[in-house]
Short mmCIF file of C-alpha atoms in Angstrom, two decimals:
data_model
loop_
_atom_site.label_atom_id
_atom_site.label_comp_id
_atom_site.label_asym_id
_atom_site.label_seq_id
_atom_site.Cartn_x
_atom_site.Cartn_y
_atom_site.Cartn_z
CA MET A 1 6.87 11.47 -20.42
CA GLY A 2 6.62 7.41 -19.73
CA ILE A 3 5.51 5.14 -17.76
CA VAL A 4 4.34 5.29 -13.98
CA ALA A 5 2.52 2.95 -11.41
CA GLY A 6 0.39 3.99 -8.62
CA LEU A 7 0.08 1.71 -5.82
CA ASP A 8 -2.47 1.34 -3.19
CA SER A 9 -1.94 -0.57 0.42
CA SER A 10 -5.53 -0.10 2.09
CA PRO A 11 -6.00 -2.68 4.85
CA ASP A 12 -6.79 -6.02 2.83
CA PHE A 13 -4.80 -5.36 -0.26
CA THR A 14 -2.83 -3.71 -2.17
CA ARG A 15 -3.78 -2.70 -6.14
CA ILE A 16 -1.36 -1.32 -8.84
CA VAL A 17 -2.18 0.82 -11.74
CA VAL A 18 0.74 1.21 -14.39
CA CYS A 19 -0.69 4.45 -15.84
CA ASP A 20 0.36 7.01 -18.69
CA ALA A 21 2.88 9.51 -17.48
CA ASP A 22 1.42 12.43 -20.01
CA THR A 23 -2.93 11.11 -19.88
CA GLY A 24 -3.42 9.43 -17.34
CA ALA A 25 -4.42 6.17 -19.07
CA VAL A 26 -4.26 2.78 -17.36
CA LEU A 27 -2.51 0.47 -19.37
CA ARG A 28 -2.15 -2.68 -16.88
CA GLN A 29 -3.40 -3.53 -13.09
CA GLY A 30 -2.59 -5.46 -10.43
CA TYR A 31 -3.71 -7.06 -7.56
CA ALA A 32 -3.55 -9.28 -4.44
CA PRO A 33 -4.81 -9.46 -0.91
CA HIS A 34 -2.44 -9.37 2.02
CA PRO A 35 -1.10 -12.12 3.46
CA LEU A 36 -3.76 -11.88 7.15
CA GLU A 37 -4.46 -13.57 9.49
CA SER A 38 -7.67 -12.88 11.06
CA PRO A 39 -8.71 -12.81 14.80
CA GLU A 40 -10.49 -15.31 16.60
CA GLY A 41 -14.01 -13.67 16.24
CA GLY A 42 -12.97 -12.50 12.83
CA GLY A 43 -12.93 -9.24 12.06
CA ARG A 44 -9.45 -6.92 10.48
CA PRO A 45 -6.40 -7.66 13.11
CA ALA A 46 -5.82 -4.67 15.29
CA ASP A 47 -2.15 -5.52 14.95
CA VAL A 48 -0.21 -6.22 11.18
CA ASP A 49 3.02 -7.17 10.62
CA PRO A 50 4.21 -4.97 7.66
CA GLN A 51 5.55 -7.43 5.65
CA ALA A 52 2.24 -8.76 5.02
CA TRP A 53 2.03 -5.77 2.60
CA LEU A 54 5.69 -6.42 1.36
CA LEU A 55 4.47 -9.82 0.19
CA SER A 56 1.43 -8.20 -1.03
CA LEU A 57 2.99 -5.73 -2.93
CA GLY A 58 4.91 -8.60 -4.52
CA GLU A 59 2.80 -11.02 -5.77
CA ALA A 60 0.54 -7.10 -7.01
CA ALA A 61 3.95 -6.80 -9.16
CA GLY A 62 3.78 -10.15 -10.45
CA GLY A 63 4.43 -11.46 -13.78
CA GLY A 64 6.86 -7.58 -15.10
CA LEU A 65 3.44 -5.66 -13.70
CA LEU A 66 6.09 -2.81 -13.44
CA GLU A 67 8.22 -4.01 -16.70
CA GLY A 68 9.49 0.09 -18.57
CA VAL A 69 8.10 1.64 -15.34
CA GLN A 70 9.87 4.75 -14.92
CA ALA A 71 8.17 6.17 -11.68
CA ILE A 72 6.12 4.74 -8.50
CA GLY A 73 3.95 6.35 -6.19
CA VAL A 74 2.59 4.99 -2.81
CA SER A 75 -0.89 5.52 -1.03
CA ALA A 76 -1.14 3.09 2.06
CA GLN A 77 -4.35 3.11 4.36
CA ALA A 78 -4.09 6.25 6.87
CA ASN A 79 -3.75 5.89 10.68
CA ALA A 80 -2.10 2.80 10.42
CA VAL A 81 1.60 3.40 12.90
CA VAL A 82 5.06 1.18 12.70
CA PRO A 83 7.05 1.45 15.94
CA LEU A 84 11.13 1.00 15.01
CA ASP A 85 14.23 0.23 17.64
CA SER A 86 17.64 2.53 16.61
CA GLN A 87 18.69 -0.12 14.67
CA GLY A 88 15.13 0.53 11.87
CA ASN A 89 14.08 -3.01 12.77
CA THR A 90 9.67 -2.97 14.04
CA VAL A 91 9.59 -3.22 17.74
CA ARG A 92 6.33 -4.30 17.03
CA PRO A 93 3.69 -5.39 14.18
CA ALA A 94 1.81 -1.69 13.20
CA MET A 95 -0.62 -0.70 14.74
CA VAL A 96 -3.80 -0.62 11.97
CA GLY A 97 -7.02 1.32 12.02
CA GLY A 98 -9.32 2.24 15.21
CA ASP A 99 -10.40 -0.14 18.16
CA LYS A 100 -11.75 0.27 21.51
CA ARG A 101 -7.83 -0.16 23.06
CA SER A 102 -7.72 2.44 21.51
CA GLN A 103 -11.09 5.05 22.30
CA VAL A 104 -9.83 5.29 26.82
CA ALA A 105 -6.19 6.30 25.09
CA ALA A 106 -7.95 9.07 23.28
CA ALA A 107 -9.83 10.36 25.54
CA ASP A 108 -6.83 10.44 28.45
CA LEU A 109 -4.83 13.18 25.58
CA ILE A 110 -7.42 14.85 25.18
CA ASP A 111 -7.80 15.90 29.30
CA ALA A 112 -3.57 16.26 29.00
CA LEU A 113 -3.28 18.97 26.94
CA GLY A 114 -6.26 20.76 28.47
CA GLY A 115 -9.77 19.31 26.33
CA ARG A 116 -10.68 19.40 22.61
CA GLU A 117 -10.19 23.18 22.00
CA ALA A 118 -6.52 22.70 23.01
CA TRP A 119 -5.61 19.84 20.43
CA ALA A 120 -7.82 21.33 17.90
CA GLN A 121 -5.43 24.99 18.24
CA ALA A 122 -2.60 22.42 18.08
CA VAL A 123 -3.08 20.06 15.75
CA GLY A 124 -6.17 20.73 13.76
CA SER A 125 -7.72 17.76 15.12
CA VAL A 126 -8.90 16.08 18.10
CA PRO A 127 -7.45 12.84 19.50
CA GLN A 128 -10.01 10.03 17.74
CA ALA A 129 -8.75 6.03 18.36
CA ALA A 130 -7.86 5.50 15.10
CA GLN A 131 -5.32 8.52 15.09
CA PRO A 132 -1.19 7.87 15.46
CA VAL A 133 -0.94 9.89 18.10
CA THR A 134 -3.54 7.75 20.28
CA LYS A 135 -1.84 4.02 19.44
CA LEU A 136 1.22 6.07 20.94
CA ARG A 137 -1.31 6.42 24.18
CA TRP A 138 -2.40 3.22 24.23
CA LEU A 139 1.77 1.68 23.68
CA ALA A 140 2.90 3.43 26.47
CA ARG A 141 0.54 3.11 28.92
CA SER A 142 0.00 -1.16 27.99
CA GLU A 143 3.30 -2.18 26.62
CA PRO A 144 6.35 0.40 28.52
CA GLU A 145 8.99 -1.93 27.31
CA ALA A 146 8.11 -1.66 23.71
CA ALA A 147 7.57 1.96 24.37
CA ALA A 148 11.16 2.63 25.91
CA ARG A 149 12.52 1.30 22.56
CA THR A 150 10.95 2.84 20.08
CA ALA A 151 13.56 5.59 18.34
CA ALA A 152 11.45 6.20 15.15
CA LEU A 153 7.77 5.73 13.89
CA LEU A 154 6.44 5.83 10.71
CA GLN A 155 3.03 5.68 8.93
CA ALA A 156 1.55 2.93 6.27
CA HIS A 157 3.00 4.70 3.22
CA ASP A 158 6.46 5.64 4.81
CA TRP A 159 7.35 3.04 5.24
CA LEU A 160 6.67 1.32 2.19
CA VAL A 161 8.55 3.96 0.92
CA TRP A 162 11.41 3.74 2.92
CA GLN A 163 11.39 -0.62 1.57
CA LEU A 164 11.24 0.20 -2.23
CA LEU A 165 14.43 2.72 -1.61
CA GLY A 166 16.18 -0.10 0.21
CA ARG A 167 16.04 1.50 3.78
CA PRO A 168 18.28 4.75 3.14
CA ALA A 169 19.04 6.37 6.27
CA ARG A 170 16.21 9.42 5.50
CA ARG A 171 13.56 8.55 6.28
CA THR A 172 10.46 10.86 4.27
CA THR A 173 6.73 11.66 4.74
CA ASP A 174 4.15 14.15 2.84
CA ARG A 175 2.27 16.58 4.30
CA GLY A 176 -0.77 14.47 3.76
CA GLY A 177 -0.04 11.31 5.94
CA ALA A 178 1.34 13.78 8.56
CA SER A 179 -1.43 15.54 8.67
CA GLY A 180 -3.55 12.73 10.02
CA THR A 181 -0.91 11.78 13.00
CA GLY A 182 -2.18 13.97 15.68
CA TYR A 183 1.23 15.16 15.55
CA TRP A 184 1.64 17.12 12.64
CA SER A 185 -0.23 20.74 12.45
CA ALA A 186 -1.82 21.75 8.94
CA ALA A 187 -1.75 25.17 9.40
CA GLY A 188 1.79 25.37 11.09
CA GLY A 189 3.20 23.28 8.43
CA GLY A 190 5.65 21.44 11.30
CA TYR A 191 5.70 18.34 13.93
CA ARG A 192 4.82 18.78 17.49
CA PRO A 193 6.99 16.49 19.29
CA ASP A 194 6.16 17.88 23.03
CA LEU A 195 2.73 15.53 22.04
CA VAL A 196 4.16 12.72 20.55
CA GLU A 197 6.43 12.80 23.90
CA LEU A 198 2.92 13.71 25.89
CA ALA A 199 1.64 10.19 24.49
CA LEU A 200 4.69 8.07 23.75
CA GLY A 201 6.68 9.05 27.10
CA HIS A 202 10.15 10.14 24.85
CA GLN A 203 10.97 11.73 21.61
CA VAL A 204 11.59 9.73 19.08
CA MET A 205 12.83 10.50 15.48
CA LEU A 206 10.40 11.81 13.39
CA PRO A 207 10.36 11.59 8.89
CA GLU A 208 11.08 14.34 7.11
CA VAL A 209 8.32 15.57 5.46
CA ILE A 210 8.59 16.58 2.27
CA GLY A 211 7.08 18.87 -0.91
CA PRO A 212 3.72 17.04 -3.70
CA ALA A 213 6.09 17.25 -6.30
CA GLU A 214 9.43 16.02 -4.39
CA ALA A 215 11.29 12.43 -4.68
CA ALA A 216 11.89 10.47 -1.82
CA GLY A 217 14.84 9.11 -3.99
CA THR A 218 15.68 6.61 -6.61
CA THR A 219 15.75 2.89 -5.81
CA PRO A 220 19.76 1.10 -6.77
CA GLU A 221 17.85 0.74 -10.55
CA GLY A 222 17.15 3.95 -11.07
CA LEU A 223 13.13 4.36 -10.13
CA LEU A 224 12.09 7.56 -8.79
CA ILE A 225 9.47 7.23 -6.00
CA SER A 226 7.61 10.39 -4.72
CA ALA A 227 6.78 11.36 -1.46
CA GLY A 228 3.70 8.87 -0.87
CA THR A 229 1.05 9.80 0.79
CA GLY A 230 -2.52 8.35 2.55
CA GLU A 231 -4.99 7.15 0.94
CA THR A 232 -7.65 9.84 1.35
CA MET A 233 -5.47 12.65 -0.28
CA ALA A 234 -4.15 9.56 -2.79
CA ALA A 235 -7.94 9.48 -3.90
CA ALA A 236 -9.14 13.03 -3.90
CA PHE A 237 -5.73 13.27 -6.27
CA GLY A 238 -6.95 10.71 -8.55
CA LEU A 239 -10.49 12.00 -8.52
CA GLY A 240 -8.87 15.47 -10.08
CA ILE A 241 -10.64 17.01 -7.26
CA GLY A 242 -9.70 21.03 -6.90
CA LEU A 243 -11.45 24.78 -5.21
CA GLY A 244 -14.95 24.05 -5.22
CA ASP A 245 -15.12 20.15 -5.12
CA ALA A 246 -16.44 18.30 -2.44
CA VAL A 247 -16.33 15.01 -1.80
CA VAL A 248 -19.08 12.83 -0.09
CA SER A 249 -18.12 8.95 0.87
CA LEU A 250 -20.89 6.90 1.71
CA GLY A 251 -19.30 3.87 3.51
CA ALA A 252 -21.13 2.55 6.98
CA SER A 253 -20.42 6.07 8.25
CA GLY A 254 -19.37 8.85 6.39
CA SER A 255 -17.45 11.99 5.69
CA VAL A 256 -17.31 14.90 3.55
CA MET A 257 -14.07 16.52 2.85
CA ALA A 258 -13.29 19.71 0.63
CA VAL A 259 -10.30 21.55 -0.87
CA HIS A 260 -9.74 24.80 0.28
CA PRO A 261 -6.46 26.62 0.28
CA GLU A 262 -5.98 27.35 3.94
CA ALA A 263 -6.43 25.09 7.36
CA LEU A 264 -9.32 25.33 8.91
CA VAL A 265 -8.68 25.16 12.89
CA ASP A 266 -12.14 24.51 14.38
CA ARG A 267 -12.58 24.71 18.61
CA SER A 268 -15.73 22.47 18.01
CA GLY A 269 -13.38 19.85 16.67
CA MET A 270 -16.05 18.97 14.51
CA ILE A 271 -13.51 19.61 11.31
CA THR A 272 -10.58 17.35 11.45
CA SER A 273 -7.68 19.45 8.92
CA LEU A 274 -5.90 17.67 6.86
CA ALA A 275 -3.50 18.71 3.34
CA ASP A 276 -4.46 16.93 0.08
CA ALA A 277 -1.56 15.69 -1.37
CA THR A 278 -0.83 19.22 -4.04
CA GLY A 279 0.09 21.87 -1.22
CA MET A 280 -3.58 22.68 0.02
CA HIS A 281 -5.91 21.74 1.85
CA LEU A 282 -8.27 18.61 2.92
CA PRO A 283 -10.21 19.25 5.78
CA VAL A 284 -12.57 16.77 6.85
CA VAL A 285 -16.03 16.26 8.76
CA THR A 286 -17.20 12.79 9.44
CA THR A 287 -20.75 11.61 10.73
CA LEU A 288 -21.18 8.22 12.57
CA ASN A 289 -24.58 7.08 10.42
CA ALA A 290 -24.40 7.00 6.55
CA VAL A 291 -25.06 3.24 5.21
CA ARG A 292 -25.80 1.95 8.50
CA THR A 293 -28.99 3.99 8.56
CA LEU A 294 -29.70 2.10 5.36
CA ARG A 295 -29.11 -0.97 6.38
CA GLY A 296 -31.40 -0.75 9.94
CA ALA A 297 -33.86 0.85 7.93
CA ALA A 298 -33.97 -2.13 5.35
CA GLU A 299 -33.78 -5.40 8.41
CA LEU A 300 -36.62 -2.93 10.27
CA LEU A 301 -38.44 -3.15 7.06
CA GLY A 302 -37.65 -6.61 6.10
CA VAL A 303 -35.97 -6.17 3.02
CA ALA A 304 -34.10 -7.97 1.55
CA ASP A 305 -31.01 -5.49 0.86
CA LEU A 306 -30.58 -2.09 0.20
CA GLU A 307 -31.38 -2.09 -3.58
CA SER A 308 -35.20 -3.49 -2.36
CA LEU A 309 -35.02 -0.56 0.11
CA SER A 310 -33.95 2.02 -2.49
CA GLU A 311 -37.06 0.74 -5.05
CA LEU A 312 -39.55 0.58 -2.11
CA ALA A 313 -38.20 4.12 -0.89
CA MET A 314 -39.33 5.60 -4.59
CA LYS A 315 -42.68 4.76 -4.30
CA SER A 316 -42.63 7.24 -1.84
CA THR A 317 -42.41 11.19 -2.50
CA PRO A 318 -39.71 13.52 -1.43
CA GLY A 319 -40.51 14.78 2.56
CA ALA A 320 -41.90 10.60 3.25
CA HIS A 321 -45.33 12.37 4.22
CA GLY A 322 -43.13 14.53 6.87
CA LEU A 323 -41.43 11.38 8.41
CA VAL A 324 -38.08 12.82 9.70
CA LEU A 325 -35.70 10.18 10.55
CA LEU A 326 -32.87 12.09 12.71
CA PRO A 327 -29.94 9.30 12.13
CA TYR A 328 -28.03 9.44 15.02
CA LEU A 329 -28.24 5.15 15.63
CA GLU A 330 -24.43 5.34 16.79
CA GLY A 331 -24.85 8.74 18.63
CA GLU A 332 -23.08 11.35 16.35
CA ARG A 333 -20.18 12.83 15.90
CA THR A 334 -21.36 15.80 13.43
CA PRO A 335 -23.58 17.24 15.60
CA ASN A 336 -21.32 15.72 19.15
CA LEU A 337 -24.21 14.41 20.67
CA PRO A 338 -22.23 11.31 21.03
CA HIS A 339 -24.83 9.17 23.32
CA THR A 340 -27.90 10.02 21.88
CA ALA A 341 -30.11 7.76 19.53
CA GLY A 342 -31.83 8.40 16.66
CA THR A 343 -35.28 9.84 16.78
CA LEU A 344 -38.22 9.20 14.23
CA ALA A 345 -40.47 12.24 14.30
CA GLY A 346 -44.06 12.73 12.49
CA LEU A 347 -45.81 10.17 12.34
CA ARG A 348 -49.16 10.11 11.40
CA ARG A 349 -51.79 7.89 9.99
CA GLU A 350 -51.07 8.64 6.62
CA SER A 351 -47.10 8.65 6.98
CA MET A 352 -46.99 4.65 8.62
CA ARG A 353 -46.36 3.11 5.22
CA PRO A 354 -43.35 0.97 4.80
CA GLU A 355 -42.67 3.40 1.97
CA HIS A 356 -42.31 6.58 3.39
CA LEU A 357 -40.12 4.73 6.38
CA ALA A 358 -37.29 3.85 3.38
CA ARG A 359 -37.96 7.96 2.13
CA ALA A 360 -36.90 9.47 5.94
CA ALA A 361 -34.30 6.88 5.73
CA PHE A 362 -32.78 7.95 2.93
CA GLU A 363 -33.13 11.29 3.34
CA GLY A 364 -32.57 11.50 7.09
CA MET A 365 -28.53 9.86 6.08
CA LEU A 366 -28.07 12.40 3.42
CA CYS A 367 -29.88 15.37 5.23
CA GLY A 368 -27.13 14.42 8.38
CA LEU A 369 -24.33 14.54 5.32
CA ALA A 370 -25.26 17.41 4.41
CA ASP A 371 -24.97 18.89 8.39
CA ALA A 372 -21.67 17.75 7.57
CA LEU A 373 -21.25 19.82 4.60
CA ASP A 374 -23.37 22.87 5.71
CA VAL A 375 -20.30 22.83 8.62
CA LEU A 376 -17.19 23.67 6.33
CA ARG A 377 -19.69 26.03 4.15
CA GLY A 378 -20.45 27.86 7.31
CA ARG A 379 -16.34 28.36 7.20
CA GLY A 380 -16.29 30.00 4.35
CA VAL A 381 -15.34 26.53 1.97
CA ASP A 382 -16.49 26.88 -1.41
CA VAL A 383 -18.83 24.54 -3.01
CA ARG A 384 -20.11 24.09 -6.23
CA ARG A 385 -20.62 20.33 -7.14
CA VAL A 386 -20.00 17.42 -4.49
CA PHE A 387 -18.91 13.82 -5.47
CA LEU A 388 -20.25 10.61 -4.18
CA LEU A 389 -18.21 8.02 -3.38
CA GLY A 390 -19.56 4.14 -2.12
CA ALA A 391 -21.66 1.93 -3.27
CA ALA A 392 -24.42 3.14 -2.27
CA ALA A 393 -23.99 6.21 -4.71
CA GLU A 394 -25.55 4.23 -7.14
CA LEU A 395 -28.64 3.74 -5.84
CA PRO A 396 -31.71 5.31 -7.00
CA ALA A 397 -32.81 7.18 -4.20
CA VAL A 398 -29.52 8.09 -3.15
CA GLN A 399 -29.20 10.30 -6.73
CA ALA A 400 -32.79 11.05 -7.07
CA ALA A 401 -32.67 13.28 -3.74
CA ALA A 402 -29.08 13.81 -3.08
CA PRO A 403 -28.71 17.35 -5.62
CA ALA A 404 -31.48 19.11 -4.14
CA LEU A 405 -30.87 18.04 -0.73
CA PHE A 406 -27.08 18.71 -1.06
CA GLY A 407 -28.18 22.66 -2.85
CA THR A 408 -25.40 21.49 -5.51
CA GLN A 409 -24.69 19.57 -8.79
CA VAL A 410 -23.68 15.96 -7.53
CA VAL A 411 -21.19 13.82 -9.74
CA VAL A 412 -21.34 10.15 -9.12
CA PRO A 413 -17.86 8.69 -10.49
CA GLN A 414 -17.55 5.67 -11.86
CA PRO A 415 -15.74 2.76 -9.74
CA ALA A 416 -11.97 2.46 -9.78
CA ASP A 417 -9.10 2.95 -8.14
CA TYR A 418 -8.23 6.37 -7.40
CA ALA A 419 -5.84 5.99 -4.07
CA ALA A 420 -3.99 3.88 -6.69
CA THR A 421 -4.23 6.32 -9.66
CA GLY A 422 -3.76 9.59 -7.42
CA ALA A 423 -0.20 7.53 -6.34
CA ALA A 424 0.77 7.38 -10.22
CA ARG A 425 -0.23 10.79 -10.59
CA GLN A 426 2.24 12.45 -7.94
CA ALA A 427 4.81 9.79 -9.64
CA ALA A 428 4.26 11.28 -12.44
CA TRP A 429 4.47 15.15 -10.98
CA ALA A 430 7.49 14.06 -9.45
CA LEU A 431 9.14 12.29 -12.65
CA GLY A 432 8.61 15.42 -14.71
CA VAL A 433 9.71 17.54 -12.29
CA SER A 434 13.00 15.74 -11.65
CA GLN A 435 13.03 15.37 -15.70
CA GLY A 436 12.99 19.54 -16.20
CA THR A 437 9.39 19.02 -17.80
CA LEU A 438 7.03 20.24 -15.00
CA ASP A 439 6.26 22.92 -12.99
CA PRO A 440 6.87 22.18 -9.19
CA ARG A 441 3.24 23.77 -8.47
CA THR A 442 1.33 22.23 -11.17
CA PRO A 443 0.67 18.86 -11.11
CA PRO A 444 0.02 17.12 -14.17
CA VAL A 445 -3.01 17.39 -15.78
CA TRP A 446 -4.92 13.83 -16.86
CA GLN A 447 -8.01 12.11 -17.77
CA GLY A 448 -10.61 13.05 -15.19
CA ALA A 449 -12.64 9.96 -13.85
CA VAL A 450 -15.89 8.97 -16.35
CA ALA A 451 -18.78 10.27 -13.82
CA GLN A 452 -22.86 10.73 -13.63
CA VAL A 453 -23.85 14.12 -13.77
CA LEU A 454 -26.81 14.52 -11.24
CA GLU A 455 -27.99 18.35 -11.54
CA PRO A 456 -30.60 19.80 -8.65
CA GLY A 457 -33.14 21.47 -11.85
CA GLU A 458 -35.86 22.26 -10.72
CA GLU A 459 -36.69 19.86 -7.29
CA LEU A 460 -33.87 22.29 -5.66
CA ALA A 461 -37.07 24.04 -3.90
CA VAL A 462 -38.83 21.25 -2.89
CA GLY A 463 -35.11 19.34 -1.79
CA GLN A 464 -34.69 22.59 0.60
CA ALA A 465 -38.24 22.61 1.71
CA VAL A 466 -37.04 19.09 2.96
CA ARG A 467 -34.17 20.11 4.04
CA GLN A 468 -36.11 22.65 5.99
CA GLN A 469 -38.52 19.81 8.07
CA PHE A 470 -35.06 17.88 8.90
CA VAL A 471 -33.44 21.29 10.35
CA SER A 472 -36.56 21.85 12.01
CA VAL A 473 -36.77 18.35 13.79
CA ARG A 474 -32.97 18.45 14.84
CA GLU A 475 -33.42 21.74 16.56
CA GLN A 476 -36.60 20.72 18.42
CA THR A 477 -34.40 17.90 19.47
CA HIS A 478 -30.86 19.01 20.10
CA PRO A 479 -31.12 22.24 20.38
CA GLY A 480 -27.57 24.32 19.38
CA ALA A 481 -26.25 20.86 19.25
CA LEU A 482 -24.30 21.75 15.17
CA HIS A 483 -23.08 25.30 16.51
CA ALA A 484 -22.18 24.13 20.44
#
């Protein structure tokens, strides 16, 4: 079929992969950091001129990288929102990430609609600091003049697709990106303009939501541009996950998502109901404490790094001699305990050794993520294997405990640019449909991720006993919290 490219515009850089459209084999790659100014005190800026994304894209595509490419797919950071005026110019820099200034706005919006359940019913998610709908509320309250001039809204991948096409009159997005905005319902499959008005104070133009295999358009040079999608959805597509699969991401915080045929409306707000890049759904449950639990334990024990902590934990045994850590160090979202603290239970003289605390930290983190998996399973989501992502997935202590604690096969893919690969796969799908060689309901079959496969095996019973030990402590300390 030819050659396609996928570009992933993350918060810090642009990556481009050029792939064989039939097999997905990566032929060439490009990379460039975003030319961003760090705010005082370091960290990531909360506002970014979207031109920085274009400059980075141009640099990453240098040296003839895109020569011979017939179609491009775009993946970009979730939650970045670009407000445009009536002429299509940016009203102010794009609002990216989630910061403290949006937390008050989120609480404000939750109250304005009548609580968490009302939001969950309306759009499948409860406003959080990072979401576009929350940023709109902040904009209306803090920069009313900019809010008043805002006539249209785009997310990062929508804006990049629009720029690549030469800023046509038609602006598009996809289900995946739209489902993260807080004003599009995955269950209903449509926008809620009333929620935009609730947040921003007036109606605006929103991009047309096109199907997973549809093209957003063609450049004057004849290059087909696919719908594009959010980074999470592109990574899931690049990994090749399907029904029966879940993805557990180990960052400072953790997330668990799975493929499901329908949108889940969760009144508690623990499940965020996103759409994927294929026409299916991606229910997501997040935990506030994943690798930050390990880093805290490493500091407490005075070990140099997570590899050393893993080595120490492997000197202990499953169950850490009865030591249980509820890892709610930053409060917690799953269960919903925003103001709680962590708990260390089961202290006995024989358990007060560094290796047992190290083991309890790994088991506590993984049991917290197993709780999140169980939230999905409890709603009928089928989980037959778990893809484990993040640098911590390579740690021996994680790999030793995860299959038995999750109660299923665990797949640890080799590190790769899965979001960029997913964007390229979407491009290949749109190209095949446009040429009449692919069905718009069936994406191209590409080579799966190179991965290590871990089975629970004989450790399953032991792992489930460790899990029960964790659940008992959680129920004693926070009765019914996970079912609230």
